[in-house]
Amino acid sequence: MELAGKRIVLGVTGGIAAYKAAELVRLLTGEGATVQVVMSEAAARFVTPVTFQALSGRPVFTDQWDPRVANNMAHIDLSRAADLLLIAPASADFLAKLANGLADDLLTTLVLARDCPLLVAPAMNRQMWENPATARNIATLRTDGVAIVGPGSGDQACGESGPGRMLEAEEILACTVAHFQPKLLAGKRVLLTAGPTFEAIDPVRGITNLSTGKMGYAISRAAQEAGARVTLISGPVCLPCPVGVSRVSVSSALQMHAAVLGQIAENDVFIAVAAVADYRPARFVGQKIKKRLQAAPPTIELVANPDILGEVAALPRPPLCVGFAAESENLAEYAESKRRSKKIPLIVGNLIEDGFAGDRNTLVLFDDDGQHPLPPAPKIDLARQLVARIADLLEKTR
Ligand code: CTP
């Protein structure tokens, strides 16, 4: 339950994306939030308040003069109780009103009278989003401290394709959860590697491992939630890129090595979570190896891959380097010896008991202060604890 105890006012304005807001209510309440829906009059033409009432379990407000509010101050009462005001979808018209402080219906009045942070998820046709007036309004809102999430890019209801479409409900949920995380890495830049590498033998075969990338992706999400600018160099995995993280997809260890060294300058932290293949085939066979053309089973000669973490740690002015040690036995001994040999301040020991694939994990942090076991927990919780430790170490080395 990522939003337990949080009170969220969800404002829905007029746009076809209003249907996605219904799903959003379900996701927010599923994470334990109390959701109070307020709709503009136009929004109620796209989806009826009854839908939102059923999903949120609370009466929906649309009218400033709603007789259900005894003191006739719905705009004050509703926002006073909230931890967050979230507007999804936010139409171009609504953003224009917001940027100019207009208050001509319940939702705009409530936003103007707010006493809590405001997150908006714009949704509109591509031309409306690219119109200089909208760009001006967005710039004003950012200056005013309003958090803007999205919009995404892609096919639109109007038949066009381009920027302007509202983020998916799951992405807005992730932004909402992120909003409530402490900004321990504000202003920092973090580079990570994650997933396995794939070392090609021929066009259809290769050497890889069972890393799913889940831990690395969870850490990139936790670092982004903590306010860092995050770049994720990812081996081949089947995971969506966390919202706000910029991902570079690679396949082999050599590609990962080149991508990391190309991006490492200006980063404050480097976290090597990837399960990089230590060796690759010495030669890539350009055509598929044919069984019937072999006199005997072929042998594959291997050569060593570069040690990405080791090289980054040896740079003249290295970022704070964090390594991972996945071990099936002697965790403390092996992890500590890796930490010393790679000359890094922090290594995360991961005792592999039941493979890489689960959503939970058992980790032990090893640094100059000794061992810090993290109790078994979902990967995202462990990732947040690791980020907190990294923030502490950054503070100490300043
Ligand atoms: N790593 C790396 N580049 C490599 C190999 C490993 O950046 N070519 C990083 C991993 O991302 C991880 C750490 O180094 O953070 C793992 O250390 P290492 O001892 O190289 O890992 P293993 O290959 O698992 O070592 P061993 O087989 O000896 O256990």
GROMACS .gro file of C-alpha atoms in nm, residues 9-354:
model
  346
    9VAL     CA    1  -0.849   1.533  -0.449
   10LEU     CA    2  -0.867   1.420  -0.811
   11GLY     CA    3  -0.985   1.693  -1.046
   12VAL     CA    4  -1.116   1.571  -1.380
   13THR     CA    5  -1.151   1.823  -1.663
   14GLY     CA    6  -1.314   1.791  -2.005
   15GLY     CA    7  -1.129   1.569  -2.247
   16ILE     CA    8  -1.155   1.223  -2.393
   17ALA     CA    9  -0.880   1.109  -2.154
   18ALA     CA   10  -1.136   1.144  -1.872
   19TYR     CA   11  -1.205   0.774  -1.921
   20LYS     CA   12  -0.850   0.698  -1.807
   21ALA     CA   13  -0.919   0.892  -1.486
   22ALA     CA   14  -1.172   0.623  -1.391
   23GLU     CA   15  -0.894   0.364  -1.396
   24LEU     CA   16  -0.672   0.605  -1.204
   25VAL     CA   17  -0.927   0.624  -0.920
   26ARG     CA   18  -0.920   0.246  -0.898
   27LEU     CA   19  -0.539   0.238  -0.884
   28LEU     CA   20  -0.514   0.519  -0.626
   29THR     CA   21  -0.771   0.364  -0.395
   30GLY     CA   22  -0.605   0.025  -0.449
   31GLU     CA   23  -0.287   0.173  -0.298
   32GLY     CA   24  -0.481   0.289   0.009
   33ALA     CA   25  -0.553   0.654  -0.082
   34THR     CA   26  -0.883   0.824  -0.010
   35VAL     CA   27  -0.990   0.984  -0.337
   36GLN     CA   28  -1.234   1.273  -0.358
   37VAL     CA   29  -1.332   1.338  -0.719
   38VAL     CA   30  -1.423   1.688  -0.838
   39MET     CA   31  -1.528   1.725  -1.202
   40SER     CA   32  -1.564   2.020  -1.433
   41GLU     CA   33  -1.897   2.049  -1.612
   42ALA     CA   34  -1.730   1.948  -1.941
   43ALA     CA   35  -1.573   1.638  -1.780
   44ALA     CA   36  -1.920   1.519  -1.677
   45ARG     CA   37  -2.014   1.513  -2.047
   46PHE     CA   38  -1.737   1.258  -2.117
   47VAL     CA   39  -1.783   1.030  -1.814
   48THR     CA   40  -2.072   1.058  -1.571
   49PRO     CA   41  -2.010   1.137  -1.203
   50VAL     CA   42  -2.183   0.809  -1.118
   51THR     CA   43  -1.881   0.616  -1.249
   52PHE     CA   44  -1.641   0.811  -1.028
   53GLN     CA   45  -1.874   0.790  -0.730
   54ALA     CA   46  -1.889   0.412  -0.760
   55LEU     CA   47  -1.511   0.377  -0.798
   56SER     CA   48  -1.413   0.622  -0.523
   57GLY     CA   49  -1.696   0.531  -0.286
   58ARG     CA   50  -1.757   0.902  -0.227
   59PRO     CA   51  -2.000   1.157  -0.366
   60VAL     CA   52  -1.857   1.351  -0.661
   61PHE     CA   53  -1.864   1.731  -0.668
   62THR     CA   54  -1.912   1.935  -0.985
   63ASP     CA   55  -2.099   2.244  -0.871
   64GLN     CA   56  -1.978   2.539  -0.670
   65TRP     CA   57  -2.329   2.583  -0.534
   66ASP     CA   58  -2.368   2.221  -0.423
   67PRO     CA   59  -2.634   2.229  -0.151
   68ARG     CA   60  -2.471   1.924   0.016
   69VAL     CA   61  -2.198   2.149   0.156
   70ALA     CA   62  -2.350   2.315   0.459
   71ASN     CA   63  -2.135   2.629   0.460
   72ASN     CA   64  -2.141   2.660   0.078
   73MET     CA   65  -1.763   2.659   0.071
   74ALA     CA   66  -1.695   2.335  -0.112
   75HIS     CA   67  -1.382   2.488  -0.267
   76ILE     CA   68  -1.230   2.550   0.078
   77ASP     CA   69  -1.354   2.236   0.253
   78LEU     CA   70  -1.243   1.996  -0.020
   79SER     CA   71  -0.887   2.124  -0.060
   80ARG     CA   72  -0.830   2.186   0.312
   81ALA     CA   73  -0.847   1.816   0.384
   82ALA     CA   74  -0.616   1.709   0.100
   83ASP     CA   75  -0.251   1.598   0.094
   84LEU     CA   76  -0.239   1.639  -0.283
   85LEU     CA   77  -0.447   1.791  -0.558
   86LEU     CA   78  -0.415   1.590  -0.877
   87ILE     CA   79  -0.570   1.705  -1.204
   88ALA     CA   80  -0.601   1.430  -1.464
   89PRO     CA   81  -0.679   1.497  -1.738
   90ALA     CA   82  -0.591   1.867  -1.740
   91SER     CA   83  -0.730   2.023  -2.059
   92ALA     CA   84  -0.566   2.314  -2.244
   93ASP     CA   85  -0.849   2.539  -2.127
   94PHE     CA   86  -0.804   2.435  -1.767
   95LEU     CA   87  -0.426   2.495  -1.781
   96ALA     CA   88  -0.489   2.842  -1.928
   97LYS     CA   89  -0.726   2.925  -1.644
   98LEU     CA   90  -0.482   2.789  -1.387
   99ALA     CA   91  -0.189   2.986  -1.528
  100ASN     CA   92  -0.396   3.304  -1.508
  101GLY     CA   93  -0.557   3.245  -1.170
  102LEU     CA   94  -0.911   3.227  -1.305
  103ALA     CA   95  -1.174   3.073  -1.080
  104ASP     CA   96  -1.505   3.041  -1.258
  105ASP     CA   97  -1.621   2.699  -1.143
  106LEU     CA   98  -1.574   2.467  -0.846
  107LEU     CA   99  -1.254   2.300  -0.968
  108THR     CA  100  -1.069   2.617  -1.069
  109THR     CA  101  -1.179   2.790  -0.747
  110LEU     CA  102  -1.066   2.494  -0.541
  111VAL     CA  103  -0.725   2.492  -0.712
  112LEU     CA  104  -0.682   2.864  -0.652
  113ALA     CA  105  -0.777   2.822  -0.287
  114ARG     CA  106  -0.551   2.519  -0.234
  115ASP     CA  107  -0.327   2.468   0.061
  116CYS     CA  108  -0.144   2.160  -0.071
  117PRO     CA  109   0.082   2.059  -0.364
  118LEU     CA  110  -0.065   2.040  -0.713
  119LEU     CA  111   0.017   1.779  -0.978
  120VAL     CA  112  -0.133   1.807  -1.326
  121ALA     CA  113  -0.141   1.557  -1.613
  122PRO     CA  114  -0.211   1.748  -1.936
  123ALA     CA  115  -0.414   1.585  -2.212
  124MET     CA  116  -0.490   1.744  -2.545
  125ASN     CA  117  -0.448   1.726  -2.920
  126ARG     CA  118  -0.095   1.771  -3.054
  127GLN     CA  119  -0.157   2.116  -3.204
  128MET     CA  120  -0.310   2.244  -2.881
  129TRP     CA  121  -0.008   2.117  -2.684
  130GLU     CA  122   0.238   2.275  -2.930
  131ASN     CA  123   0.052   2.605  -2.943
  132PRO     CA  124   0.272   2.884  -2.801
  133ALA     CA  125  -0.011   2.988  -2.568
  134THR     CA  126  -0.012   2.643  -2.404
  135ALA     CA  127   0.369   2.642  -2.389
  136ARG     CA  128   0.354   2.982  -2.214
  137ASN     CA  129   0.094   2.856  -1.968
  138ILE     CA  130   0.298   2.545  -1.889
  139ALA     CA  131   0.611   2.756  -1.830
  140THR     CA  132   0.414   2.983  -1.596
  141LEU     CA  133   0.276   2.687  -1.404
  142ARG     CA  134   0.623   2.537  -1.362
  143THR     CA  135   0.751   2.869  -1.229
  144ASP     CA  136   0.456   2.872  -0.990
  145GLY     CA  137   0.573   2.536  -0.852
  146VAL     CA  138   0.306   2.321  -1.015
  147ALA     CA  139   0.433   1.970  -1.101
  148ILE     CA  140   0.351   1.873  -1.461
  149VAL     CA  141   0.357   1.502  -1.546
  150GLY     CA  142   0.367   1.407  -1.913
  151PRO     CA  143   0.212   1.442  -2.157
  152GLY     CA  144   0.314   1.131  -2.344
  153SER     CA  145   0.346   1.094  -2.717
  154GLY     CA  146   0.161   0.860  -2.950
  155ASP     CA  147  -0.171   0.800  -3.124
  156GLN     CA  148  -0.443   1.044  -3.028
  157ALA     CA  149  -0.822   1.019  -3.025
  158CYS     CA  150  -0.837   1.287  -3.299
  159GLY     CA  151  -0.652   1.053  -3.536
  160GLU     CA  152  -0.319   1.236  -3.513
  161SER     CA  153   0.002   1.118  -3.356
  162GLY     CA  154   0.237   1.327  -3.143
  163PRO     CA  155   0.280   1.482  -2.800
  164GLY     CA  156  -0.023   1.571  -2.591
  165ARG     CA  157  -0.172   1.245  -2.485
  166MET     CA  158  -0.225   1.191  -2.114
  167LEU     CA  159   0.010   0.950  -1.938
  168GLU     CA  160  -0.142   0.610  -1.867
  169ALA     CA  161  -0.316   0.569  -1.532
  170GLU     CA  162  -0.033   0.347  -1.405
  171GLU     CA  163   0.225   0.612  -1.491
  172ILE     CA  164   0.024   0.882  -1.313
  173LEU     CA  165  -0.001   0.651  -1.012
  174ALA     CA  166   0.380   0.614  -1.017
  175CYS     CA  167   0.418   0.996  -1.031
  176THR     CA  168   0.178   1.030  -0.738
  177VAL     CA  169   0.370   0.776  -0.530
  178ALA     CA  170   0.695   0.951  -0.625
  179HIS     CA  171   0.553   1.283  -0.512
  180PHE     CA  172   0.534   1.156  -0.154
  181GLN     CA  173   0.892   1.023  -0.140
  182PRO     CA  174   1.161   1.233   0.035
  183LYS     CA  175   1.381   1.416  -0.217
  184LEU     CA  176   1.710   1.275  -0.083
  185LEU     CA  177   1.890   1.299  -0.418
  186ALA     CA  178   1.752   1.633  -0.540
  187GLY     CA  179   1.982   1.785  -0.800
  188LYS     CA  180   2.199   1.471  -0.826
  189ARG     CA  181   2.269   1.269  -1.140
  190VAL     CA  182   2.265   0.892  -1.119
  191LEU     CA  183   2.379   0.641  -1.382
  192LEU     CA  184   2.286   0.274  -1.348
  193THR     CA  185   2.334  -0.051  -1.532
  194ALA     CA  186   2.071  -0.324  -1.509
  195GLY     CA  187   1.969  -0.659  -1.653
  196PRO     CA  188   2.180  -0.927  -1.818
  197THR     CA  189   2.408  -0.888  -2.117
  198PHE     CA  190   2.384  -1.102  -2.430
  199GLU     CA  191   2.707  -1.217  -2.587
  200ALA     CA  192   2.635  -1.327  -2.942
  201ILE     CA  193   2.783  -1.648  -3.082
  202ASP     CA  194   2.611  -1.628  -3.420
  203PRO     CA  195   2.304  -1.434  -3.547
  204VAL     CA  196   2.060  -1.654  -3.351
  205ARG     CA  197   2.257  -1.778  -3.049
  206GLY     CA  198   2.440  -1.629  -2.756
  207ILE     CA  199   2.549  -1.650  -2.393
  208THR     CA  200   2.336  -1.473  -2.133
  209ASN     CA  201   2.213  -1.518  -1.775
  210LEU     CA  202   1.891  -1.517  -1.575
  211SER     CA  203   1.900  -1.157  -1.449
  212THR     CA  204   1.552  -1.004  -1.493
  213GLY     CA  205   1.661  -0.643  -1.437
  214LYS     CA  206   1.393  -0.598  -1.169
  215MET     CA  207   1.633  -0.485  -0.895
  216GLY     CA  208   1.814  -0.237  -1.120
  217TYR     CA  209   1.484  -0.099  -1.251
  218ALA     CA  210   1.352  -0.065  -0.894
  219ILE     CA  211   1.665   0.128  -0.793
  220SER     CA  212   1.638   0.357  -1.095
  221ARG     CA  213   1.276   0.428  -1.000
  222ALA     CA  214   1.370   0.491  -0.635
  223ALA     CA  215   1.650   0.729  -0.739
  224GLN     CA  216   1.411   0.916  -0.970
  225GLU     CA  217   1.150   0.937  -0.694
  226ALA     CA  218   1.421   1.083  -0.469
  227GLY     CA  219   1.465   1.371  -0.713
  228ALA     CA  220   1.771   1.253  -0.911
  229ARG     CA  221   1.817   1.275  -1.289
  230VAL     CA  222   1.851   0.911  -1.375
  231THR     CA  223   1.997   0.736  -1.679
  232LEU     CA  224   1.955   0.361  -1.699
  233ILE     CA  225   2.181   0.158  -1.928
  234SER     CA  226   1.980  -0.160  -1.967
  235GLY     CA  227   2.060  -0.500  -2.105
  236PRO     CA  228   1.780  -0.697  -2.277
  237VAL     CA  229   1.484  -0.724  -2.034
  238CYS     CA  230   1.104  -0.721  -2.060
  239LEU     CA  231   1.035  -0.430  -1.825
  240PRO     CA  232   0.879  -0.090  -1.889
  241CYS     CA  233   1.109   0.207  -1.831
  242PRO     CA  234   1.015   0.380  -1.502
  243VAL     CA  235   0.849   0.720  -1.557
  244GLY     CA  236   1.100   1.004  -1.569
  245VAL     CA  237   1.403   0.776  -1.616
  246SER     CA  238   1.593   0.796  -1.944
  247ARG     CA  239   1.686   0.454  -2.074
  248VAL     CA  240   1.958   0.347  -2.315
  249SER     CA  241   1.909  -0.011  -2.436
  250VAL     CA  242   2.215  -0.223  -2.506
  251SER     CA  243   2.279  -0.590  -2.564
  252SER     CA  244   2.642  -0.694  -2.509
  253ALA     CA  245   2.890  -0.612  -2.232
  254LEU     CA  246   3.099  -0.415  -2.484
  255GLN     CA  247   2.796  -0.201  -2.576
  256MET     CA  248   2.715  -0.151  -2.205
  257HIS     CA  249   3.077  -0.055  -2.141
  258ALA     CA  250   3.074   0.202  -2.424
  259ALA     CA  251   2.737   0.346  -2.316
  260VAL     CA  252   2.849   0.383  -1.952
  261LEU     CA  253   3.181   0.548  -2.038
  262GLY     CA  254   3.002   0.777  -2.284
  263GLN     CA  255   2.758   0.894  -2.017
  264ILE     CA  256   2.959   0.884  -1.695
  265ALA     CA  257   3.087   1.245  -1.691
  266GLU     CA  258   2.888   1.477  -1.461
  267ASN     CA  259   2.727   1.189  -1.271
  268ASP     CA  260   2.733   1.195  -0.892
  269VAL     CA  261   2.655   0.827  -0.848
  270PHE     CA  262   2.717   0.510  -1.051
  271ILE     CA  263   2.525   0.197  -0.950
  272ALA     CA  264   2.631  -0.121  -1.130
  273VAL     CA  265   2.340  -0.361  -1.091
  274ALA     CA  266   2.376  -0.540  -1.424
  275ALA     CA  267   2.480  -0.903  -1.436
  276VAL     CA  268   2.751  -0.839  -1.694
  277ALA     CA  269   2.888  -1.148  -1.866
  278ASP     CA  270   3.251  -1.185  -1.761
  279TYR     CA  271   3.342  -1.345  -2.094
  280ARG     CA  272   3.226  -1.325  -2.457
  281PRO     CA  273   3.294  -1.549  -2.757
  282ALA     CA  274   3.628  -1.453  -2.910
  283ARG     CA  275   3.473  -1.456  -3.258
  284PHE     CA  276   3.123  -1.378  -3.381
  285VAL     CA  277   3.022  -1.620  -3.657
  286GLY     CA  278   2.842  -1.409  -3.919
  287GLN     CA  279   2.610  -1.686  -4.046
  288LYS     CA  280   2.410  -1.935  -3.842
  289ILE     CA  281   2.633  -2.227  -3.742
  290LYS     CA  282   2.500  -2.535  -3.923
  291LYS     CA  283   2.506  -2.863  -3.737
  292ARG     CA  284   2.545  -3.072  -4.050
  293LEU     CA  285   2.858  -2.878  -4.149
  294GLN     CA  286   3.039  -2.963  -3.823
  295ALA     CA  287   3.271  -3.259  -3.809
  296ALA     CA  288   3.252  -3.256  -3.426
  297PRO     CA  289   3.068  -3.048  -3.163
  298PRO     CA  290   3.216  -2.697  -3.195
  299THR     CA  291   3.409  -2.533  -2.911
  300ILE     CA  292   3.361  -2.168  -2.828
  301GLU     CA  293   3.672  -1.976  -2.730
  302LEU     CA  294   3.602  -1.701  -2.477
  303VAL     CA  295   3.777  -1.371  -2.403
  304ALA     CA  296   3.732  -1.147  -2.099
  305ASN     CA  297   3.493  -0.852  -2.106
  306PRO     CA  298   3.597  -0.518  -1.956
  307ASP     CA  299   3.508  -0.469  -1.590
  308ILE     CA  300   3.275  -0.168  -1.623
  309LEU     CA  301   3.246  -0.093  -1.252
  310GLY     CA  302   3.619  -0.141  -1.197
  311GLU     CA  303   3.698   0.107  -1.477
  312VAL     CA  304   3.453   0.369  -1.353
  313ALA     CA  305   3.588   0.339  -0.998
  314ALA     CA  306   3.942   0.391  -1.134
  315LEU     CA  307   3.857   0.718  -1.313
  316PRO     CA  308   4.055   1.022  -1.187
  317ARG     CA  309   3.741   1.178  -1.032
  318PRO     CA  310   3.499   0.889  -0.998
  319PRO     CA  311   3.135   0.928  -0.897
  320LEU     CA  312   3.024   0.749  -0.582
  321CYS     CA  313   3.037   0.387  -0.702
  322VAL     CA  314   2.801   0.117  -0.582
  323GLY     CA  315   2.844  -0.247  -0.685
  324PHE     CA  316   2.638  -0.562  -0.652
  325ALA     CA  317   2.762  -0.903  -0.544
  326ALA     CA  318   2.519  -1.183  -0.622
  327GLU     CA  319   2.648  -1.489  -0.440
  328SER     CA  320   2.516  -1.833  -0.365
  329GLU     CA  321   2.743  -1.879  -0.056
  330ASN     CA  322   2.992  -1.692   0.170
  331LEU     CA  323   2.815  -1.363   0.101
  332ALA     CA  324   3.010  -1.144   0.348
  333GLU     CA  325   3.351  -1.274   0.248
  334TYR     CA  326   3.297  -1.251  -0.129
  335ALA     CA  327   3.116  -0.918  -0.118
  336GLU     CA  328   3.383  -0.754   0.099
  337SER     CA  329   3.663  -0.884  -0.121
  338LYS     CA  330   3.486  -0.744  -0.433
  339ARG     CA  331   3.442  -0.410  -0.256
  340ARG     CA  332   3.813  -0.397  -0.178
  341SER     CA  333   3.938  -0.521  -0.515
  342LYS     CA  334   3.719  -0.276  -0.709
  343LYS     CA  335   3.798   0.002  -0.455
  344ILE     CA  336   3.434   0.108  -0.413
  345PRO     CA  337   3.274   0.255  -0.100
  346LEU     CA  338   2.954   0.046  -0.107
  347ILE     CA  339   2.864  -0.300  -0.229
  348VAL     CA  340   2.524  -0.461  -0.208
  349GLY     CA  341   2.538  -0.830  -0.125
  350ASN     CA  342   2.255  -1.038  -0.263
  351LEU     CA  343   2.223  -1.394  -0.141
  352ILE     CA  344   2.073  -1.591  -0.427
  353GLU     CA  345   1.862  -1.863  -0.273
  354ASP     CA  346   1.578  -1.895  -0.520
   0.00000   0.00000   0.00000
